[in-house]
Amino acid sequence: MNPKQRHWLHFGLLVLWIALGAILRLSRLVSLPPWTDEFATMVFSLGNSFQTVPLNQWISSDILLYPLHPVADSDISSVVNYLSQESTHPPIYFVLTHLWIKVFLTDDGLVSLWGARSLSALSGIAAIPSLYALGYWAFGSRLVGQIAAAMMAVSPYGIFLAQDARHYTLAILWVIASLSCLVVAIQGIHREEPLSVGMGLVWVGVNSLGIATHYFFSLTLFSEGVVLLTQAWQQGRKYPQILVRSHWRRIYGVALGTLVGGLVWLPALSSIYGSEPTAWIADGDLTGEWLAPIGRLFIWGLSMIVLLPTATTVLPIWIVVISGIVTVVFVVSLIPRLANGWKLQQHFSDRRLALQILSVYLGSAIALVLGITYGLSMDLTLGARFQFVYFPAVILLFAGILAGVWHQVTFDSASRLKHGKAIVVMIWLMGLMGGFTAIGNLGYLQNHRPDLLAPVIQEASQSPVFIATTHKHHGQTGRLMGLAWEFKRLSDRNNSETDRTTSAQFFLADRDPQTRTYTDAIARLQNTLTELPRPFDLWLVDFRTKVDLDAQPCFRDRSYGSWAGEYKYKLYRCRVGK
């Protein structure tokens, strides 16, 4: 095959991976209703506020969902203003979403869910050619780039994040771009060539935008710093004077520029620790569970490559067990092959350097996550989405090793020829199965799945429905919004105008800001219950305090009351008389 034919072959393959990645990421994009954090994305991106939702009183679905209506006079300043007041996230992604969702028509007056999620999906699709380019630059190999793009296209983790209306796939693009600058810089260091001014400015800009997209991007910068310090130590040990030459001075300039770009967000960063929306990260008690974060990290990392059906809330346990056994056997069987692939790539200096950069970066990022988890008691392993910091490095490092496997030729115990190409294809097919698992919602489970609780309420209640929860911040508002959204969807799908859940009433019992208790809110809730016409069904959903319902009278229906889609609920039947 001549060079021109080879060029078009690689181009065609890349287009194939992009197309496949797009199909997987856009398939069933709105199969699930929005969850808590996605409501935050939509409300803030519309330039609206959660504070328009009344607390400590019964409200209808229309009032609860009002912040999801586009407002004609909202602009970017509204987005930034409400986001800074009510959330802990930087504004770049929300501003982009604000501009993006204006393109889409509303759904019965509500913001388009497909529009909100599609921006994240497109960012996830863009990561495929971006990682191809990084693989080609880092390893000097189109094969590595192709394998990286192919694995990124079907990655269950990548698909999971891309179908979420959140900022993680955009942050992943900044991680890939920053790593690309890092690779170019280190390759220049080894050639003793200074980083160009243009590339240095691009690197600073990318780093600044990364922090402005998600504060955890700062972990990328720390990890890159460890990589550069490792290179400085290796070179400085032999040639101390080399660290003051021009190719290193440009790196110092980039570090200074990035520091300035990051210091802008220091006041916001300091406000995150101890804030209500992030308190759940710091609430994790590791007593007796010291190995749990390590186990979670292993599972999240593994799911970046392969994920078989494991959603215990929707699958029989025997399927989960079989999936676990198959995964373990598959991973263990690959270890010798991957070790040989690593060794083979060590024979090439440019690939050895790329493997070193990625290994040090990945190890540093994981060490930082565990250090924050154990040292600061902020468990960053609780959410799979927080691992976006090192996700591209996992895929690219794996692709670099698989490129070594690709060229292996061995014989099995029966003297049959075994080509490494077949092993790589088999691994990719397992990844593809994981991609189907992700879009089928059979692997990852979001924190709250209103589509699992809403049918339970719909089936159980023949009387008017009243739903109450305790309120700390907009997260609890989002959880009830999820139920109201799903009730509306079910009613529209069934063409039902008499469905009692469509007229459900909601109560957000707010915590007193001074006493940090729910005493006043619970008293108001109990008083309002006496005024409601009987009979009705009262559902306590994620209710975090005690309430006396015996005098209402409301009796507990114990045939309904447990967990559904990560919602904890109890049903009380409120009737006339005692």
Coordinates of C-alpha atoms in Angstrom, one line a residue:
M1 CA 0.0 0.0 0.0
N2 CA 1.5 3.3 -1.0
P3 CA 1.6 6.3 1.4
K4 CA -1.4 8.0 -0.2
Q5 CA -3.5 4.9 0.1
R6 CA -2.4 4.5 3.7
H7 CA -3.3 8.1 4.4
W8 CA -6.9 7.7 3.1
L9 CA -7.2 4.4 4.9
H10 CA -6.4 6.1 8.2
F11 CA -8.7 8.9 7.4
G12 CA -11.5 6.5 6.6
L13 CA -11.0 4.6 9.8
L14 CA -11.1 7.8 11.8
V15 CA -14.3 8.8 10.2
L16 CA -15.7 5.4 11.0
W17 CA -14.8 5.7 14.7
I18 CA -16.3 9.2 14.9
A19 CA -19.5 8.0 13.2
L20 CA -19.8 5.0 15.5
G21 CA -19.1 7.1 18.6
A22 CA -21.7 9.6 17.5
I23 CA -24.3 6.8 17.0
L24 CA -23.6 5.4 20.5
R25 CA -23.7 8.8 22.2
L26 CA -26.8 10.1 20.5
S27 CA -28.7 6.8 20.7
R28 CA -31.5 6.9 23.3
L29 CA -30.2 10.3 24.5
V30 CA -33.4 11.1 26.3
S31 CA -34.3 7.6 27.4
L32 CA -33.9 8.6 31.0
P33 CA -35.5 11.6 32.6
P34 CA -33.1 14.3 33.9
W35 CA -31.6 13.7 37.3
T36 CA -30.6 16.2 40.1
D37 CA -27.5 17.7 38.6
E38 CA -28.9 17.9 35.1
F39 CA -31.8 20.0 36.5
A40 CA -29.1 22.3 37.9
T41 CA -27.5 22.5 34.4
M42 CA -30.8 23.4 32.7
V43 CA -32.1 25.9 35.3
F44 CA -28.8 27.9 35.6
S45 CA -28.1 27.7 31.8
L46 CA -31.6 29.2 31.2
G47 CA -30.5 32.1 33.4
N48 CA -33.1 31.1 36.0
S49 CA -33.0 30.5 39.7
F50 CA -34.1 27.7 42.0
Q51 CA -35.2 30.2 44.6
T52 CA -38.4 30.9 42.6
V53 CA -39.7 27.6 43.8
P54 CA -41.7 28.2 47.0
L55 CA -40.7 26.3 50.2
N56 CA -42.7 25.1 53.1
Q57 CA -46.0 25.0 51.2
W58 CA -47.8 22.7 48.8
I59 CA -47.1 23.5 45.1
S60 CA -48.2 22.0 41.8
S61 CA -46.0 20.4 39.2
D62 CA -46.3 23.5 37.0
I63 CA -44.9 25.7 39.8
L64 CA -42.1 23.2 40.6
L65 CA -41.1 23.0 37.0
Y66 CA -41.4 26.8 36.3
P67 CA -37.5 27.4 36.4
L68 CA -37.3 25.1 33.4
H69 CA -39.2 27.5 31.2
P70 CA -37.0 29.7 29.0
V71 CA -37.3 33.4 29.8
A72 CA -37.0 35.9 27.0
D73 CA -35.0 38.5 28.9
S74 CA -32.4 36.2 30.4
D75 CA -28.9 36.6 29.2
I76 CA -25.3 35.4 30.0
S77 CA -25.1 37.8 33.0
S78 CA -28.2 36.0 34.5
V79 CA -26.5 32.7 34.0
V80 CA -23.3 33.8 35.8
N81 CA -25.2 35.6 38.5
Y82 CA -27.5 32.8 39.6
L83 CA -24.7 30.2 39.2
S84 CA -22.4 32.1 41.5
Q85 CA -25.1 32.6 44.1
E86 CA -26.6 29.1 44.2
S87 CA -23.9 26.7 42.9
T88 CA -20.2 25.8 43.3
H89 CA -19.3 25.5 39.6
P90 CA -17.5 27.9 37.2
P91 CA -19.5 29.3 34.3
I92 CA -18.0 28.3 31.0
Y93 CA -20.1 25.2 30.3
F94 CA -23.3 26.9 31.5
V95 CA -22.7 29.9 29.3
L96 CA -22.2 27.7 26.3
T97 CA -25.3 25.6 27.1
H98 CA -27.2 28.9 27.5
L99 CA -26.3 29.8 23.9
W100 CA -26.8 26.2 22.6
I101 CA -30.3 25.4 23.9
K102 CA -31.7 28.6 22.3
V103 CA -31.4 26.7 19.0
F104 CA -33.9 24.1 20.1
L105 CA -37.7 24.3 20.4
T106 CA -39.2 23.9 23.8
D107 CA -41.1 20.8 24.8
D108 CA -44.5 22.0 26.0
G109 CA -42.9 25.2 27.2
L110 CA -40.1 23.4 29.0
V111 CA -36.4 23.4 28.0
S112 CA -35.5 20.7 25.5
L113 CA -33.8 17.8 27.2
W114 CA -32.3 16.6 23.9
G115 CA -30.9 20.1 23.4
A116 CA -29.4 20.2 26.9
R117 CA -27.8 16.8 26.6
S118 CA -26.6 17.0 23.0
L119 CA -23.9 19.6 23.7
S120 CA -22.3 17.2 26.1
A121 CA -22.7 14.4 23.5
L122 CA -21.0 16.5 20.8
S123 CA -18.1 17.2 23.2
G124 CA -17.8 13.5 23.8
I125 CA -17.8 12.9 20.0
A126 CA -15.1 15.5 19.5
A127 CA -12.9 13.7 22.1
I128 CA -12.5 10.8 19.5
P129 CA -10.5 12.7 16.9
S130 CA -8.8 14.7 19.6
L131 CA -7.4 11.6 21.3
Y132 CA -6.4 10.2 17.9
A133 CA -4.3 13.4 17.4
L134 CA -2.8 13.1 20.9
G135 CA -1.9 9.4 20.3
Y136 CA -0.2 10.2 17.0
W137 CA 1.8 13.1 18.5
A138 CA 2.7 11.3 21.7
F139 CA 3.7 7.9 20.2
G140 CA 4.6 9.0 16.6
S141 CA 2.3 6.2 15.5
R142 CA -1.0 6.3 13.6
L143 CA -1.7 2.8 14.9
V144 CA -1.8 4.1 18.5
G145 CA -4.0 7.0 17.4
Q146 CA -6.4 4.6 15.6
I147 CA -6.6 2.3 18.6
A148 CA -7.1 5.2 21.0
A149 CA -9.9 6.6 18.8
A150 CA -11.6 3.2 18.4
M151 CA -11.5 2.6 22.2
M152 CA -12.7 6.1 23.0
A153 CA -15.6 5.6 20.5
V154 CA -17.0 2.6 22.4
S155 CA -15.8 3.5 25.9
P156 CA -18.7 2.8 28.4
Y157 CA -17.4 5.6 30.6
G158 CA -17.1 8.0 27.8
I159 CA -20.7 7.3 26.6
F160 CA -22.0 7.5 30.1
L161 CA -20.6 11.0 30.6
A162 CA -21.6 12.1 27.0
Q163 CA -25.3 11.4 27.7
D164 CA -25.3 13.5 30.8
A165 CA -26.2 17.2 30.5
R166 CA -23.1 18.2 32.5
H167 CA -19.7 19.7 31.9
Y168 CA -17.5 16.6 32.1
T169 CA -17.0 15.9 28.4
L170 CA -16.1 19.5 27.8
A171 CA -13.6 19.2 30.6
I172 CA -12.2 16.0 29.0
L173 CA -11.5 18.0 25.8
W174 CA -9.5 20.5 27.8
V175 CA -7.6 17.6 29.5
I176 CA -6.7 16.1 26.1
A177 CA -5.6 19.6 24.8
S178 CA -3.5 20.2 27.9
L179 CA -1.9 16.8 27.7
S180 CA -1.1 17.5 24.0
C181 CA 0.7 20.6 25.0
L182 CA 2.5 18.7 27.7
V183 CA 3.7 16.0 25.3
V184 CA 4.9 18.6 22.8
A185 CA 6.8 20.5 25.5
I186 CA 8.5 17.4 26.9
Q187 CA 9.5 16.2 23.4
G188 CA 11.0 19.6 22.9
I189 CA 12.8 19.4 26.1
H190 CA 14.5 16.2 25.0
R191 CA 15.5 17.8 21.7
E192 CA 16.6 20.9 23.7
E193 CA 14.2 23.0 21.6
P194 CA 12.2 25.7 23.4
L195 CA 8.4 25.6 23.3
S196 CA 7.1 28.1 20.8
V197 CA 5.5 31.3 22.2
G198 CA 2.3 30.4 20.4
M199 CA 2.1 26.9 21.9
G200 CA 2.9 28.3 25.3
L201 CA 0.0 30.8 25.0
V202 CA -2.3 28.0 23.8
W203 CA -1.3 25.9 26.8
V204 CA -2.0 28.7 29.3
G205 CA -5.3 29.4 27.6
V206 CA -6.4 25.7 27.6
N207 CA -5.5 25.4 31.3
S208 CA -7.4 28.6 32.2
L209 CA -10.5 27.4 30.3
G210 CA -10.2 24.0 31.9
I211 CA -10.4 25.5 35.4
A212 CA -13.2 27.7 34.2
T213 CA -15.1 24.6 33.2
H214 CA -14.6 22.4 36.2
Y215 CA -12.5 23.1 39.3
F216 CA -11.3 19.5 39.4
F217 CA -9.4 20.3 36.3
S218 CA -6.8 21.7 38.7
L219 CA -5.9 18.0 39.4
T220 CA -4.8 17.8 35.8
L221 CA -2.4 20.7 36.3
F222 CA -1.0 19.2 39.5
S223 CA -0.4 15.9 37.7
E224 CA 1.2 17.6 34.8
G225 CA 3.4 19.4 37.3
V226 CA 4.6 16.0 38.7
V227 CA 5.4 14.8 35.2
L228 CA 7.5 18.0 34.5
L229 CA 9.2 17.7 37.9
T230 CA 10.1 14.1 37.1
Q231 CA 11.6 15.2 33.8
A232 CA 13.5 18.0 35.5
W233 CA 14.9 15.6 38.1
Q234 CA 16.0 13.1 35.5
Q235 CA 17.8 15.8 33.4
G236 CA 19.0 17.9 36.3
R237 CA 20.7 15.0 38.0
K238 CA 23.0 14.6 34.9
Y239 CA 23.2 18.2 33.7
P240 CA 22.1 20.7 36.4
Q241 CA 22.7 23.7 34.2
I242 CA 20.2 22.4 31.7
L243 CA 17.3 23.6 33.9
V244 CA 18.1 27.2 33.2
R245 CA 18.2 26.9 29.5
S246 CA 15.6 28.5 27.2
H247 CA 13.6 25.3 26.7
W248 CA 13.0 25.0 30.4
R249 CA 12.4 28.8 30.9
R250 CA 9.5 28.6 28.5
I251 CA 8.0 25.9 30.7
Y252 CA 8.4 28.2 33.8
G253 CA 6.5 30.9 31.9
V254 CA 3.6 28.5 31.1
A255 CA 3.5 27.5 34.8
L256 CA 3.4 31.2 35.9
G257 CA 0.7 32.0 33.3
T258 CA -1.4 29.1 34.4
L259 CA -1.0 30.1 38.0
V260 CA -2.3 33.5 37.3
G261 CA -5.2 32.1 35.3
G262 CA -6.1 29.8 38.2
L263 CA -5.8 32.4 41.0
V264 CA -8.8 34.2 39.5
W265 CA -10.9 31.3 40.8
L266 CA -9.3 31.0 44.2
P267 CA -12.2 32.8 46.1
A268 CA -14.7 30.5 44.5
L269 CA -12.6 27.4 45.2
S270 CA -12.3 28.3 48.9
S271 CA -16.1 28.6 49.1
I272 CA -16.6 25.0 47.9
Y273 CA -15.3 23.3 51.0
G274 CA -18.1 22.9 53.5
S275 CA -20.8 24.2 51.1
E276 CA -24.2 22.5 51.1
P277 CA -24.1 21.2 47.5
T278 CA -20.7 19.5 48.0
A279 CA -21.3 18.3 51.6
W280 CA -22.1 14.8 50.4
I281 CA -18.5 14.3 49.3
A282 CA -17.2 15.2 52.8
D283 CA -19.9 13.1 54.6
G284 CA -18.3 9.8 53.6
D285 CA -17.2 8.1 56.8
L286 CA -14.3 5.7 55.9
T287 CA -14.2 4.1 59.3
G288 CA -14.2 0.4 58.6
E289 CA -14.2 1.0 54.9
W290 CA -10.6 2.0 54.2
L291 CA -10.4 -0.1 51.1
A292 CA -13.7 1.0 49.6
P293 CA -12.3 4.1 47.7
I294 CA -9.6 2.0 46.2
G295 CA -12.2 -0.6 45.1
R296 CA -14.3 2.1 43.6
L297 CA -11.4 3.6 41.7
F298 CA -10.6 0.2 40.3
I299 CA -14.2 -0.3 39.1
W300 CA -14.4 3.2 37.6
G301 CA -11.1 2.7 35.8
L302 CA -12.1 -0.7 34.5
S303 CA -15.4 0.7 33.2
M304 CA -13.5 3.1 31.0
I305 CA -12.5 0.0 28.9
V306 CA -15.1 -2.6 29.6
L307 CA -18.5 -2.8 31.3
L308 CA -20.9 -5.7 31.4
P309 CA -24.5 -5.4 32.8
T310 CA -24.2 -4.8 36.5
A311 CA -27.1 -2.5 37.5
T312 CA -28.4 -4.4 40.5
T313 CA -31.5 -2.2 40.7
V314 CA -32.9 -3.3 37.4
L315 CA -31.2 -6.7 36.8
P316 CA -31.5 -10.1 38.4
I317 CA -28.5 -10.8 40.7
W318 CA -27.5 -13.9 38.7
I319 CA -26.8 -11.7 35.7
V320 CA -24.7 -9.3 37.8
V321 CA -22.7 -12.2 39.2
I322 CA -22.1 -13.7 35.8
S323 CA -21.0 -10.3 34.4
G324 CA -18.6 -9.9 37.3
I325 CA -17.1 -13.4 36.8
V326 CA -16.7 -12.8 33.0
T327 CA -15.1 -9.4 33.6
V328 CA -12.6 -10.8 36.1
V329 CA -11.6 -13.7 33.9
F330 CA -11.3 -11.4 30.9
V331 CA -9.0 -9.0 32.7
V332 CA -6.8 -11.6 34.3
S333 CA -6.4 -13.4 30.9
L334 CA -5.2 -10.1 29.4
I335 CA -2.4 -9.3 31.9
P336 CA 0.4 -11.4 30.2
R337 CA -0.5 -10.0 26.8
L338 CA -0.5 -6.4 28.1
A339 CA 2.8 -6.9 29.8
N340 CA 4.4 -8.2 26.6
G341 CA 2.9 -5.2 24.7
W342 CA 4.4 -2.8 27.2
K343 CA 7.8 -4.5 26.9
L344 CA 7.7 -4.3 23.1
Q345 CA 6.9 -0.6 23.1
Q346 CA 9.9 0.0 25.4
H347 CA 12.2 -0.7 22.4
F348 CA 11.2 2.6 20.7
S349 CA 12.5 5.7 22.4
D350 CA 9.6 8.0 21.4
R351 CA 7.0 5.4 22.5
R352 CA 9.0 4.7 25.7
L353 CA 8.9 8.5 26.5
A354 CA 5.1 8.6 25.8
L355 CA 4.5 5.7 28.1
Q356 CA 6.5 7.3 30.8
I357 CA 4.6 10.6 30.5
L358 CA 1.2 8.9 30.6
S359 CA 2.2 6.5 33.4
V360 CA 3.5 9.3 35.7
Y361 CA 0.5 11.5 34.9
L362 CA -2.0 8.7 35.6
G363 CA -0.2 7.6 38.8
S364 CA -0.1 11.2 40.0
A365 CA -3.8 11.8 39.3
I366 CA -4.9 8.7 41.1
A367 CA -2.6 9.5 44.0
L368 CA -4.1 13.0 44.2
V369 CA -7.7 11.6 44.2
L370 CA -6.7 9.1 47.0
G371 CA -4.8 11.8 48.9
I372 CA -7.8 14.1 48.9
T373 CA -10.1 11.3 49.8
Y374 CA -8.0 10.0 52.8
G375 CA -6.1 13.2 53.7
L376 CA -8.9 15.8 53.5
S377 CA -11.9 13.4 54.1
M378 CA -13.4 14.5 50.8
D379 CA -14.2 11.2 49.0
L380 CA -13.7 11.9 45.3
T381 CA -14.2 8.2 44.5
L382 CA -17.9 8.4 45.3
G383 CA -18.8 9.7 41.9
A384 CA -17.6 8.0 38.7
R385 CA -17.9 11.3 36.9
F386 CA -15.1 12.9 39.0
Q387 CA -12.6 10.5 37.4
F388 CA -12.7 12.5 34.1
V389 CA -9.3 14.0 35.1
Y390 CA -7.4 10.8 34.1
F391 CA -9.9 9.2 31.7
P392 CA -8.0 10.2 28.5
A393 CA -4.7 9.0 29.9
V394 CA -6.2 5.6 30.7
I395 CA -7.5 5.2 27.1
L396 CA -4.3 6.4 25.5
L397 CA -2.0 4.4 27.7
F398 CA -4.1 1.3 27.1
A399 CA -4.0 2.1 23.3
G400 CA -0.2 2.4 23.4
I401 CA 0.1 -1.0 25.1
L402 CA -2.3 -2.5 22.6
A403 CA -0.3 -1.2 19.7
G404 CA 2.5 -3.5 21.1
V405 CA 0.1 -6.4 21.4
W406 CA -1.0 -5.8 17.8
H407 CA 2.4 -6.8 16.5
Q408 CA 2.7 -9.9 18.7
V409 CA 2.7 -13.4 17.1
T410 CA 2.8 -16.3 19.5
F411 CA 1.8 -20.0 19.7
D412 CA -0.6 -21.6 22.1
S413 CA -0.2 -24.9 23.9
A414 CA -1.5 -26.7 20.8
S415 CA 1.1 -25.0 18.6
R416 CA -1.6 -22.9 16.9
L417 CA -0.6 -19.5 15.6
K418 CA -2.1 -16.6 17.6
H419 CA -2.0 -13.1 16.3
G420 CA -2.0 -10.1 18.5
K421 CA -4.4 -8.4 16.1
A422 CA -7.2 -10.8 17.1
I423 CA -6.6 -10.0 20.8
V424 CA -6.9 -6.3 20.1
V425 CA -10.1 -6.8 18.1
M426 CA -11.6 -9.0 20.9
I427 CA -10.8 -6.3 23.5
W428 CA -12.5 -3.7 21.3
L429 CA -15.6 -5.9 20.9
M430 CA -15.8 -6.2 24.7
G431 CA -15.6 -2.4 24.8
L432 CA -18.4 -2.2 22.3
M433 CA -20.5 -4.5 24.4
G434 CA -19.8 -2.1 27.3
G435 CA -21.0 0.8 25.1
F436 CA -24.3 -1.0 24.5
T437 CA -24.5 -1.7 28.3
A438 CA -24.1 2.1 28.9
I439 CA -26.7 3.2 26.5
G440 CA -29.1 0.5 27.7
N441 CA -28.7 1.9 31.3
L442 CA -27.6 -1.5 32.5
G443 CA -24.3 -0.5 34.0
Y444 CA -24.0 2.9 35.5
L445 CA -26.9 4.1 37.7
Q446 CA -27.3 7.8 38.3
N447 CA -27.8 9.0 41.8
H448 CA -31.5 9.3 41.4
R449 CA -33.8 7.6 38.8
P450 CA -37.3 9.2 38.9
D451 CA -38.3 6.8 36.1
L452 CA -38.1 3.9 38.6
L453 CA -40.0 5.6 41.4
A454 CA -42.7 7.4 39.4
P455 CA -44.4 4.1 38.2
V456 CA -44.5 2.9 41.8
I457 CA -46.4 6.0 42.9
Q458 CA -48.6 5.8 39.8
E459 CA -49.5 2.2 40.5
A460 CA -50.0 2.5 44.3
S461 CA -52.0 5.7 44.5
Q462 CA -55.7 5.8 43.6
S463 CA -56.2 8.9 45.7
P464 CA -54.8 12.4 45.2
V465 CA -51.0 12.3 45.5
F466 CA -49.0 14.5 47.9
I467 CA -45.2 14.2 47.9
A468 CA -42.9 15.8 50.6
T469 CA -39.2 15.9 51.1
T470 CA -36.7 17.8 53.3
H471 CA -34.8 20.6 51.7
K472 CA -31.2 21.7 52.1
H473 CA -30.3 23.2 48.7
H474 CA -31.3 23.0 45.0
G475 CA -30.4 19.3 44.9
Q476 CA -33.5 18.3 46.7
T477 CA -35.6 20.6 44.5
G478 CA -34.1 18.8 41.5
R479 CA -35.1 15.4 42.9
L480 CA -38.7 16.4 43.1
M481 CA -38.5 18.1 39.7
G482 CA -37.4 14.7 38.4
L483 CA -40.6 13.1 39.6
A484 CA -42.8 15.9 38.3
W485 CA -41.0 15.7 34.9
E486 CA -41.5 11.9 34.8
F487 CA -45.2 12.1 35.8
K488 CA -45.7 14.5 32.9
R489 CA -43.9 12.2 30.5
L490 CA -45.9 9.2 31.6
S491 CA -49.2 11.0 31.3
D492 CA -48.3 12.3 27.8
R493 CA -47.2 8.9 26.7
N494 CA -50.5 7.3 27.9
N495 CA -52.6 10.2 26.7
S496 CA -54.2 10.3 30.1
E497 CA -55.8 13.4 31.5
T498 CA -57.1 11.7 34.6
D499 CA -53.8 10.4 35.9
R500 CA -53.7 11.5 39.5
T501 CA -49.9 11.9 39.5
T502 CA -50.2 14.8 36.9
S503 CA -52.0 16.8 39.6
A504 CA -49.6 15.8 42.4
Q505 CA -48.7 18.4 45.0
F506 CA -45.2 18.8 46.3
F507 CA -43.8 20.1 49.6
L508 CA -40.2 21.1 50.2
A509 CA -39.7 21.3 54.0
D510 CA -36.8 23.8 54.4
R511 CA -34.2 23.7 57.1
D512 CA -34.0 26.8 59.4
P513 CA -30.8 28.6 58.5
Q514 CA -30.1 29.6 62.1
T515 CA -31.0 26.4 64.0
R516 CA -30.2 24.0 61.1
T517 CA -33.3 22.0 62.1
Y518 CA -36.6 21.3 60.4
T519 CA -38.8 22.1 63.4
D520 CA -40.8 25.0 61.9
A521 CA -41.1 23.3 58.5
I522 CA -42.4 20.1 60.0
A523 CA -44.9 22.0 62.1
R524 CA -46.2 23.8 59.0
L525 CA -46.4 20.5 57.1
Q526 CA -48.4 18.9 59.8
N527 CA -50.8 21.8 60.0
T528 CA -51.4 21.8 56.2
L529 CA -52.1 18.1 56.3
T530 CA -55.1 18.7 58.5
E531 CA -56.6 21.2 56.0
L532 CA -56.3 18.8 52.9
P533 CA -59.5 17.1 51.7
R534 CA -59.5 13.4 52.5
P535 CA -58.7 10.8 51.3
F536 CA -55.1 11.3 49.9
D537 CA -51.8 9.5 49.8
L538 CA -48.8 11.1 51.4
W539 CA -45.4 10.0 50.0
L540 CA -42.3 10.9 52.1
V541 CA -39.4 10.9 49.6
D542 CA -35.8 11.2 50.9
F543 CA -37.3 12.6 54.1
R544 CA -34.4 13.2 56.6
T545 CA -36.3 14.0 59.8
K546 CA -39.1 12.7 62.0
V547 CA -42.7 13.8 61.4
D548 CA -45.8 12.8 63.5
L549 CA -48.5 11.5 61.3
D550 CA -50.5 9.4 63.8
A551 CA -52.7 12.4 64.7
Q552 CA -53.6 13.3 61.1
P553 CA -54.7 10.4 60.8
C554 CA -52.3 8.9 58.3
F555 CA -51.3 5.3 58.6
R556 CA -48.2 3.7 57.0
D557 CA -48.8 1.3 54.1
R558 CA -45.8 -1.0 54.6
S559 CA -46.4 -2.8 51.3
Y560 CA -44.9 0.3 49.8
G561 CA -41.8 1.7 51.3
S562 CA -38.2 1.0 50.5
W563 CA -35.8 2.2 47.7
A564 CA -36.5 2.9 44.0
G565 CA -33.9 4.4 41.8
E566 CA -31.9 5.7 44.7
Y567 CA -35.0 7.4 46.2
K568 CA -35.9 6.3 49.7
Y569 CA -39.7 6.5 50.2
K570 CA -42.6 5.8 52.5
L571 CA -46.3 5.8 51.7
Y572 CA -48.9 7.0 54.2
R573 CA -52.6 6.6 53.5
C574 CA -54.6 9.5 54.9
R575 CA -58.2 8.8 55.4
V576 CA -61.3 10.3 57.2
G577 CA -61.5 9.5 60.9
K578 CA -59.2 7.4 63.0

